[in-house]
Amino acid sequence: MKKISFVIPLILLLAVSCNKSQFEISDNPFMLEVKKVQAESVWVDIIPENNDFYYNYGICTVQEFSRYGSDAELVREREEINHEEYDILIDGGYANGSYEEVMLYRAALYEAYYGNMLAIEPETDYYLYAYAFDRKNRPIEVVHKIPFRTPALVHSDITFGISLLGSVVTVTPSDNDQYLFDYVDAADLHETYYDSPWIYYYQMVSLYEQYDFIGQMVSRGVDSDDISDYYDLEPGSEIYLVVSGYDNGITSEIYTFKLTYNGPGEPGTVEELLLGSE
């Protein structure tokens, strides 16, 4: 399936009113910064000069941008896509209100955006771009952009053996590639992550990357950890361990193991889960 380069911002953020009475916009109204580039995602900062105007943003390949022929063509196509998305939300009963309320105000697209943008390809040249709306909430057909290039996607065939003795987990990788593992308990997995260890893992990795904590979490070679440092355990407690290769991004299949604690010093039960098995 072809990946879509346009990123439609629908995350609803805490918003404050957009101050239209003091409308000011300069010829260079944004500070755009690419913070961390990975093979299939990028962390960006988009900071408008003030909160007086709405804006929209996205990424597109340099090749795509050249095909538009002008800033105006990109803005018109992007707004057409956004209005189609707006119609879907309204027709499906997922939102109500004007285009500005639903797609701009509720998404806080007048405040700074700090986030992770996905659905991009490795070894590809891109632009991060933004454009502003005027006093009457019409898009200004001037695109502000900065370039970036994604690195090659690293692939690992790493697999894992997991053992549990008492509360101590030992992870034995099949090779010396870097990897990353973490845990989620059964209750949290059900209540927060829809019983999906993979949803948890992607969100966890994204969080560690965002706060530049990922380097402290990466392992190489055999590693052990005591899960009683994180959870109050009693016989029968179930903890899920999720693990994959990691090298500036996830590099392998994601593996999930259900760990059942059987008591101090007792061998625990380890069950590998296949995608969709629980």
mmCIF file of C-alpha atoms in Angstrom:
data_model
loop_
_atom_site.group_PDB
_atom_site.id
_atom_site.type_symbol
_atom_site.label_atom_id
_atom_site.label_comp_id
_atom_site.label_asym_id
_atom_site.label_seq_id
_atom_site.Cartn_x
_atom_site.Cartn_y
_atom_site.Cartn_z
ATOM 1 C CA MET A 1 0.000 0.000 0.000
ATOM 2 C CA LYS A 2 1.429 3.375 -0.957
ATOM 3 C CA LYS A 3 2.222 5.619 1.955
ATOM 4 C CA ILE A 4 0.547 9.031 1.940
ATOM 5 C CA SER A 5 2.921 11.928 2.405
ATOM 6 C CA PHE A 6 0.283 14.427 3.495
ATOM 7 C CA VAL A 7 -0.160 14.451 7.261
ATOM 8 C CA ILE A 8 -3.586 15.685 8.337
ATOM 9 C CA PRO A 9 -3.394 17.025 11.917
ATOM 10 C CA LEU A 10 -6.470 15.795 13.762
ATOM 11 C CA ILE A 11 -5.038 15.461 17.252
ATOM 12 C CA LEU A 12 -7.245 17.547 19.484
ATOM 13 C CA LEU A 13 -5.095 19.683 21.745
ATOM 14 C CA LEU A 14 -5.939 21.986 24.625
ATOM 15 C CA ALA A 15 -6.806 25.281 22.952
ATOM 16 C CA VAL A 16 -7.118 28.916 23.870
ATOM 17 C CA SER A 17 -8.872 31.531 21.796
ATOM 18 C CA CYS A 18 -7.198 32.761 18.624
ATOM 19 C CA ASN A 19 -6.814 36.529 18.972
ATOM 20 C CA LYS A 20 -8.265 37.853 15.714
ATOM 21 C CA SER A 21 -8.721 41.407 17.039
ATOM 22 C CA GLN A 22 -4.926 41.883 17.114
ATOM 23 C CA PHE A 23 -4.236 40.253 13.738
ATOM 24 C CA GLU A 24 -0.595 40.524 12.753
ATOM 25 C CA ILE A 25 1.375 38.415 10.316
ATOM 26 C CA SER A 26 4.788 39.105 8.816
ATOM 27 C CA ASP A 27 6.414 37.904 5.617
ATOM 28 C CA ASN A 28 8.173 35.145 7.579
ATOM 29 C CA PRO A 29 5.635 34.071 10.223
ATOM 30 C CA PHE A 30 7.044 30.663 11.210
ATOM 31 C CA MET A 31 10.081 29.105 12.817
ATOM 32 C CA LEU A 32 10.331 25.609 11.317
ATOM 33 C CA GLU A 33 12.776 23.095 12.718
ATOM 34 C CA VAL A 34 13.420 19.419 12.019
ATOM 35 C CA LYS A 35 14.543 17.941 15.331
ATOM 36 C CA LYS A 36 15.109 14.232 14.720
ATOM 37 C CA VAL A 37 14.970 12.439 11.380
ATOM 38 C CA GLN A 38 14.461 8.684 11.176
ATOM 39 C CA ALA A 39 13.886 6.385 8.234
ATOM 40 C CA GLU A 40 10.083 6.467 8.525
ATOM 41 C CA SER A 41 9.307 9.357 10.875
ATOM 42 C CA VAL A 42 10.468 12.842 11.782
ATOM 43 C CA TRP A 43 10.145 15.049 14.867
ATOM 44 C CA VAL A 44 9.428 18.688 14.073
ATOM 45 C CA ASP A 45 8.775 22.062 15.704
ATOM 46 C CA ILE A 46 6.425 24.547 14.026
ATOM 47 C CA ILE A 47 6.292 27.828 15.917
ATOM 48 C CA PRO A 48 4.148 30.713 14.600
ATOM 49 C CA GLU A 49 5.285 34.233 15.443
ATOM 50 C CA ASN A 50 2.094 34.811 17.456
ATOM 51 C CA ASN A 51 -1.344 33.303 18.075
ATOM 52 C CA ASP A 52 -3.187 35.821 15.900
ATOM 53 C CA PHE A 53 -3.686 33.597 12.850
ATOM 54 C CA TYR A 54 -4.509 30.023 11.919
ATOM 55 C CA TYR A 55 -2.105 27.921 9.892
ATOM 56 C CA ASN A 56 -1.736 24.498 8.353
ATOM 57 C CA TYR A 57 1.313 22.331 7.854
ATOM 58 C CA GLY A 58 2.521 19.092 6.337
ATOM 59 C CA ILE A 59 5.356 17.285 4.636
ATOM 60 C CA CYS A 60 5.819 16.407 0.985
ATOM 61 C CA THR A 61 8.691 15.071 -1.062
ATOM 62 C CA VAL A 62 10.857 17.500 -2.980
ATOM 63 C CA GLN A 63 9.758 15.698 -6.135
ATOM 64 C CA GLU A 64 6.077 16.173 -5.266
ATOM 65 C CA PHE A 65 6.635 19.845 -4.524
ATOM 66 C CA SER A 66 8.291 20.425 -7.894
ATOM 67 C CA ARG A 67 5.256 18.931 -9.656
ATOM 68 C CA TYR A 68 2.936 21.515 -8.141
ATOM 69 C CA GLY A 69 4.654 24.298 -10.029
ATOM 70 C CA SER A 70 3.741 26.927 -7.433
ATOM 71 C CA ASP A 71 3.005 27.449 -3.763
ATOM 72 C CA ALA A 72 -0.611 28.183 -4.645
ATOM 73 C CA GLU A 73 -1.139 24.733 -6.187
ATOM 74 C CA LEU A 74 0.152 22.968 -3.091
ATOM 75 C CA VAL A 75 -2.047 25.073 -0.786
ATOM 76 C CA ARG A 76 -5.135 24.483 -2.936
ATOM 77 C CA GLU A 77 -4.628 20.711 -3.040
ATOM 78 C CA ARG A 78 -3.909 20.543 0.674
ATOM 79 C CA GLU A 79 -7.039 22.525 1.497
ATOM 80 C CA GLU A 80 -9.082 20.313 -0.818
ATOM 81 C CA ILE A 81 -7.848 17.260 1.099
ATOM 82 C CA ASN A 82 -8.607 18.920 4.438
ATOM 83 C CA HIS A 83 -12.129 19.856 3.350
ATOM 84 C CA GLU A 84 -12.752 16.272 2.224
ATOM 85 C CA GLU A 85 -11.611 15.101 5.665
ATOM 86 C CA TYR A 86 -13.873 17.689 7.274
ATOM 87 C CA ASP A 87 -16.862 16.419 5.263
ATOM 88 C CA ILE A 88 -16.150 12.847 6.393
ATOM 89 C CA LEU A 89 -16.074 13.950 10.044
ATOM 90 C CA ILE A 90 -19.313 15.918 9.743
ATOM 91 C CA ASP A 91 -21.186 13.295 7.692
ATOM 92 C CA GLY A 92 -20.084 10.531 10.065
ATOM 93 C CA GLY A 93 -21.225 12.444 13.137
ATOM 94 C CA TYR A 94 -17.701 12.593 14.552
ATOM 95 C CA ALA A 95 -17.652 16.397 14.760
ATOM 96 C CA ASN A 96 -19.851 19.446 14.381
ATOM 97 C CA GLY A 97 -19.114 23.074 13.627
ATOM 98 C CA SER A 98 -17.523 25.072 10.849
ATOM 99 C CA TYR A 99 -14.351 24.087 9.035
ATOM 100 C CA GLU A 100 -12.389 26.615 11.089
ATOM 101 C CA GLU A 101 -13.772 25.280 14.366
ATOM 102 C CA VAL A 102 -13.225 21.602 13.565
ATOM 103 C CA MET A 103 -10.022 21.546 11.528
ATOM 104 C CA LEU A 104 -8.178 24.593 12.855
ATOM 105 C CA TYR A 105 -9.421 25.785 16.259
ATOM 106 C CA ARG A 106 -9.956 22.392 17.876
ATOM 107 C CA ALA A 107 -6.624 21.187 16.548
ATOM 108 C CA ALA A 108 -5.028 24.324 18.069
ATOM 109 C CA LEU A 109 -3.525 25.336 14.731
ATOM 110 C CA TYR A 110 -2.595 28.799 15.895
ATOM 111 C CA GLU A 111 -0.273 27.626 18.663
ATOM 112 C CA ALA A 112 3.135 25.999 18.369
ATOM 113 C CA TYR A 113 3.172 22.375 17.239
ATOM 114 C CA TYR A 114 5.775 19.941 18.547
ATOM 115 C CA GLY A 115 5.273 16.445 17.275
ATOM 116 C CA ASN A 116 6.116 13.326 15.348
ATOM 117 C CA MET A 117 5.076 12.943 11.708
ATOM 118 C CA LEU A 118 4.853 9.453 10.234
ATOM 119 C CA ALA A 119 4.162 7.791 6.876
ATOM 120 C CA ILE A 120 7.375 8.834 5.173
ATOM 121 C CA GLU A 121 9.858 6.828 3.129
ATOM 122 C CA PRO A 122 13.540 6.041 3.794
ATOM 123 C CA GLU A 123 16.285 7.728 1.740
ATOM 124 C CA THR A 124 13.961 10.425 0.437
ATOM 125 C CA ASP A 125 14.213 14.221 0.247
ATOM 126 C CA TYR A 126 11.306 16.084 1.896
ATOM 127 C CA TYR A 127 10.072 19.533 2.784
ATOM 128 C CA LEU A 128 8.442 20.410 6.068
ATOM 129 C CA TYR A 129 6.080 23.243 5.212
ATOM 130 C CA ALA A 130 3.494 25.563 6.711
ATOM 131 C CA TYR A 131 1.179 28.271 5.397
ATOM 132 C CA ALA A 132 -0.933 30.853 7.192
ATOM 133 C CA PHE A 133 -4.568 31.958 6.951
ATOM 134 C CA ASP A 134 -5.535 35.614 6.594
ATOM 135 C CA ARG A 135 -7.874 37.694 8.758
ATOM 136 C CA LYS A 136 -10.912 36.168 7.006
ATOM 137 C CA ASN A 137 -9.548 32.627 7.473
ATOM 138 C CA ARG A 138 -8.609 32.234 3.838
ATOM 139 C CA PRO A 139 -5.339 30.372 3.172
ATOM 140 C CA ILE A 140 -2.479 32.588 2.092
ATOM 141 C CA GLU A 141 -0.922 30.916 -0.913
ATOM 142 C CA VAL A 142 2.671 31.325 0.252
ATOM 143 C CA VAL A 143 4.418 28.193 1.516
ATOM 144 C CA HIS A 144 7.213 28.418 4.086
ATOM 145 C CA LYS A 145 9.398 25.313 3.980
ATOM 146 C CA ILE A 146 12.675 23.686 5.018
ATOM 147 C CA PRO A 147 14.262 20.549 3.510
ATOM 148 C CA PHE A 148 15.316 17.318 5.187
ATOM 149 C CA ARG A 149 16.365 13.841 4.058
ATOM 150 C CA THR A 150 15.489 10.530 5.673
ATOM 151 C CA PRO A 151 18.245 7.958 6.266
ATOM 152 C CA ALA A 152 18.265 4.372 5.044
ATOM 153 C CA LEU A 153 16.080 1.896 6.908
ATOM 154 C CA VAL A 154 18.180 -0.479 8.998
ATOM 155 C CA HIS A 155 16.820 -4.029 9.022
ATOM 156 C CA SER A 156 17.607 -6.667 11.638
ATOM 157 C CA ASP A 157 16.687 -10.363 11.702
ATOM 158 C CA ILE A 158 17.135 -10.427 15.467
ATOM 159 C CA THR A 159 14.966 -12.808 17.527
ATOM 160 C CA PHE A 160 14.735 -13.245 21.275
ATOM 161 C CA GLY A 161 14.711 -15.879 23.976
ATOM 162 C CA ILE A 162 13.048 -14.830 27.225
ATOM 163 C CA SER A 163 13.311 -16.509 30.629
ATOM 164 C CA LEU A 164 11.833 -15.601 34.009
ATOM 165 C CA LEU A 165 13.239 -16.766 37.351
ATOM 166 C CA GLY A 166 11.432 -15.286 40.300
ATOM 167 C CA SER A 167 10.992 -11.655 39.250
ATOM 168 C CA VAL A 168 14.162 -11.486 37.142
ATOM 169 C CA VAL A 169 13.697 -11.426 33.377
ATOM 170 C CA THR A 170 16.577 -12.378 31.092
ATOM 171 C CA VAL A 171 16.520 -11.364 27.431
ATOM 172 C CA THR A 172 18.828 -13.355 25.143
ATOM 173 C CA PRO A 173 19.055 -11.964 21.589
ATOM 174 C CA SER A 174 20.015 -14.092 18.601
ATOM 175 C CA ASP A 175 22.777 -11.675 17.537
ATOM 176 C CA ASN A 176 24.603 -8.549 18.660
ATOM 177 C CA ASP A 177 22.229 -6.023 17.085
ATOM 178 C CA GLN A 178 20.752 -3.301 19.273
ATOM 179 C CA TYR A 179 17.279 -3.872 20.702
ATOM 180 C CA LEU A 180 14.707 -2.298 22.999
ATOM 181 C CA PHE A 181 12.307 -3.943 25.428
ATOM 182 C CA ASP A 182 9.737 -2.757 27.928
ATOM 183 C CA TYR A 183 6.799 -4.010 29.971
ATOM 184 C CA VAL A 184 3.105 -3.349 30.402
ATOM 185 C CA ASP A 185 0.854 -5.076 32.939
ATOM 186 C CA ALA A 186 -2.359 -6.848 31.964
ATOM 187 C CA ALA A 187 -4.706 -4.245 33.496
ATOM 188 C CA ASP A 188 -3.007 -1.291 31.806
ATOM 189 C CA LEU A 189 -2.826 -3.168 28.519
ATOM 190 C CA HIS A 190 -6.579 -3.754 28.595
ATOM 191 C CA GLU A 191 -7.696 -0.347 29.884
ATOM 192 C CA THR A 192 -5.300 1.924 27.997
ATOM 193 C CA TYR A 193 -3.990 0.065 24.961
ATOM 194 C CA TYR A 194 -7.029 -1.912 23.762
ATOM 195 C CA ASP A 195 -5.346 -5.243 24.595
ATOM 196 C CA SER A 196 -2.706 -4.490 21.975
ATOM 197 C CA PRO A 197 0.951 -4.803 23.048
ATOM 198 C CA TRP A 198 1.913 -3.308 19.679
ATOM 199 C CA ILE A 199 -0.025 -0.095 20.295
ATOM 200 C CA TYR A 200 1.702 0.175 23.664
ATOM 201 C CA TYR A 201 5.136 -0.436 22.147
ATOM 202 C CA TYR A 202 4.794 2.145 19.381
ATOM 203 C CA GLN A 203 3.573 4.767 21.873
ATOM 204 C CA MET A 204 6.342 3.921 24.314
ATOM 205 C CA VAL A 205 9.054 4.171 21.652
ATOM 206 C CA SER A 206 7.591 7.449 20.402
ATOM 207 C CA LEU A 207 7.608 8.881 23.930
ATOM 208 C CA TYR A 208 11.205 7.838 24.588
ATOM 209 C CA GLU A 209 12.266 9.356 21.268
ATOM 210 C CA GLN A 210 10.400 12.600 21.897
ATOM 211 C CA TYR A 211 12.146 13.196 25.224
ATOM 212 C CA ASP A 212 15.512 11.895 23.990
ATOM 213 C CA PHE A 213 15.445 9.092 26.550
ATOM 214 C CA ILE A 214 15.814 6.299 24.025
ATOM 215 C CA GLY A 215 19.601 5.945 24.353
ATOM 216 C CA GLN A 216 19.264 4.854 27.981
ATOM 217 C CA MET A 217 16.772 2.134 27.040
ATOM 218 C CA VAL A 218 18.639 0.383 24.210
ATOM 219 C CA SER A 219 20.357 -2.940 24.954
ATOM 220 C CA ARG A 220 22.924 -5.113 23.188
ATOM 221 C CA GLY A 221 23.715 -8.713 24.102
ATOM 222 C CA VAL A 222 22.134 -10.586 27.016
ATOM 223 C CA ASP A 223 20.316 -8.269 29.434
ATOM 224 C CA SER A 224 18.497 -8.911 32.712
ATOM 225 C CA ASP A 225 15.969 -6.837 34.608
ATOM 226 C CA ASP A 226 13.915 -7.187 37.778
ATOM 227 C CA ILE A 227 10.218 -6.524 37.093
ATOM 228 C CA SER A 228 9.547 -6.159 40.830
ATOM 229 C CA ASP A 229 11.240 -2.760 40.480
ATOM 230 C CA TYR A 230 8.194 -1.641 38.494
ATOM 231 C CA TYR A 231 5.276 -3.784 39.685
ATOM 232 C CA ASP A 232 3.906 -5.216 42.927
ATOM 233 C CA LEU A 233 3.924 -8.929 42.152
ATOM 234 C CA GLU A 234 2.045 -11.852 43.587
ATOM 235 C CA PRO A 235 1.814 -15.416 42.248
ATOM 236 C CA GLY A 236 -0.249 -15.345 39.074
ATOM 237 C CA SER A 237 0.609 -11.734 38.156
ATOM 238 C CA GLU A 238 0.802 -11.292 34.380
ATOM 239 C CA ILE A 239 3.200 -8.858 32.745
ATOM 240 C CA TYR A 240 3.732 -8.417 29.007
ATOM 241 C CA LEU A 241 7.241 -7.914 27.646
ATOM 242 C CA VAL A 242 7.461 -6.285 24.209
ATOM 243 C CA VAL A 243 10.770 -6.226 22.335
ATOM 244 C CA SER A 244 12.229 -5.459 18.911
ATOM 245 C CA GLY A 245 15.460 -4.521 17.241
ATOM 246 C CA TYR A 246 16.138 -0.790 17.483
ATOM 247 C CA ASP A 247 18.700 1.397 15.734
ATOM 248 C CA ASN A 248 17.468 4.951 15.255
ATOM 249 C CA GLY A 249 14.038 3.371 14.768
ATOM 250 C CA ILE A 250 12.402 -0.052 15.029
ATOM 251 C CA THR A 251 14.430 -2.428 12.871
ATOM 252 C CA SER A 252 12.767 -5.826 13.249
ATOM 253 C CA GLU A 253 9.550 -7.634 13.922
ATOM 254 C CA ILE A 254 7.994 -6.708 17.271
ATOM 255 C CA TYR A 255 7.788 -9.686 19.635
ATOM 256 C CA THR A 256 5.479 -10.001 22.634
ATOM 257 C CA PHE A 257 5.827 -12.420 25.562
ATOM 258 C CA LYS A 258 3.354 -12.944 28.392
ATOM 259 C CA LEU A 259 5.211 -13.454 31.671
ATOM 260 C CA THR A 260 3.451 -15.115 34.599
ATOM 261 C CA TYR A 261 5.110 -14.648 37.971
ATOM 262 C CA ASN A 262 5.006 -17.837 40.060
ATOM 263 C CA GLY A 263 6.687 -16.642 43.257
ATOM 264 C CA PRO A 264 10.154 -15.763 44.634
ATOM 265 C CA GLY A 265 12.875 -17.994 43.201
ATOM 266 C CA GLU A 266 10.363 -19.982 41.136
ATOM 267 C CA PRO A 267 10.659 -20.345 37.350
ATOM 268 C CA GLY A 268 8.003 -18.173 35.768
ATOM 269 C CA THR A 269 5.874 -19.048 32.774
ATOM 270 C CA VAL A 270 6.832 -17.408 29.472
ATOM 271 C CA GLU A 271 4.483 -17.558 26.499
ATOM 272 C CA GLU A 272 5.254 -15.908 23.147
ATOM 273 C CA LEU A 273 2.190 -14.274 21.633
ATOM 274 C CA LEU A 274 1.593 -14.123 17.910
ATOM 275 C CA LEU A 275 0.011 -11.068 16.278
ATOM 276 C CA GLY A 276 -3.729 -11.160 16.989
ATOM 277 C CA SER A 277 -3.511 -14.058 19.446
ATOM 278 C CA GLU A 278 -4.872 -11.991 22.339
#
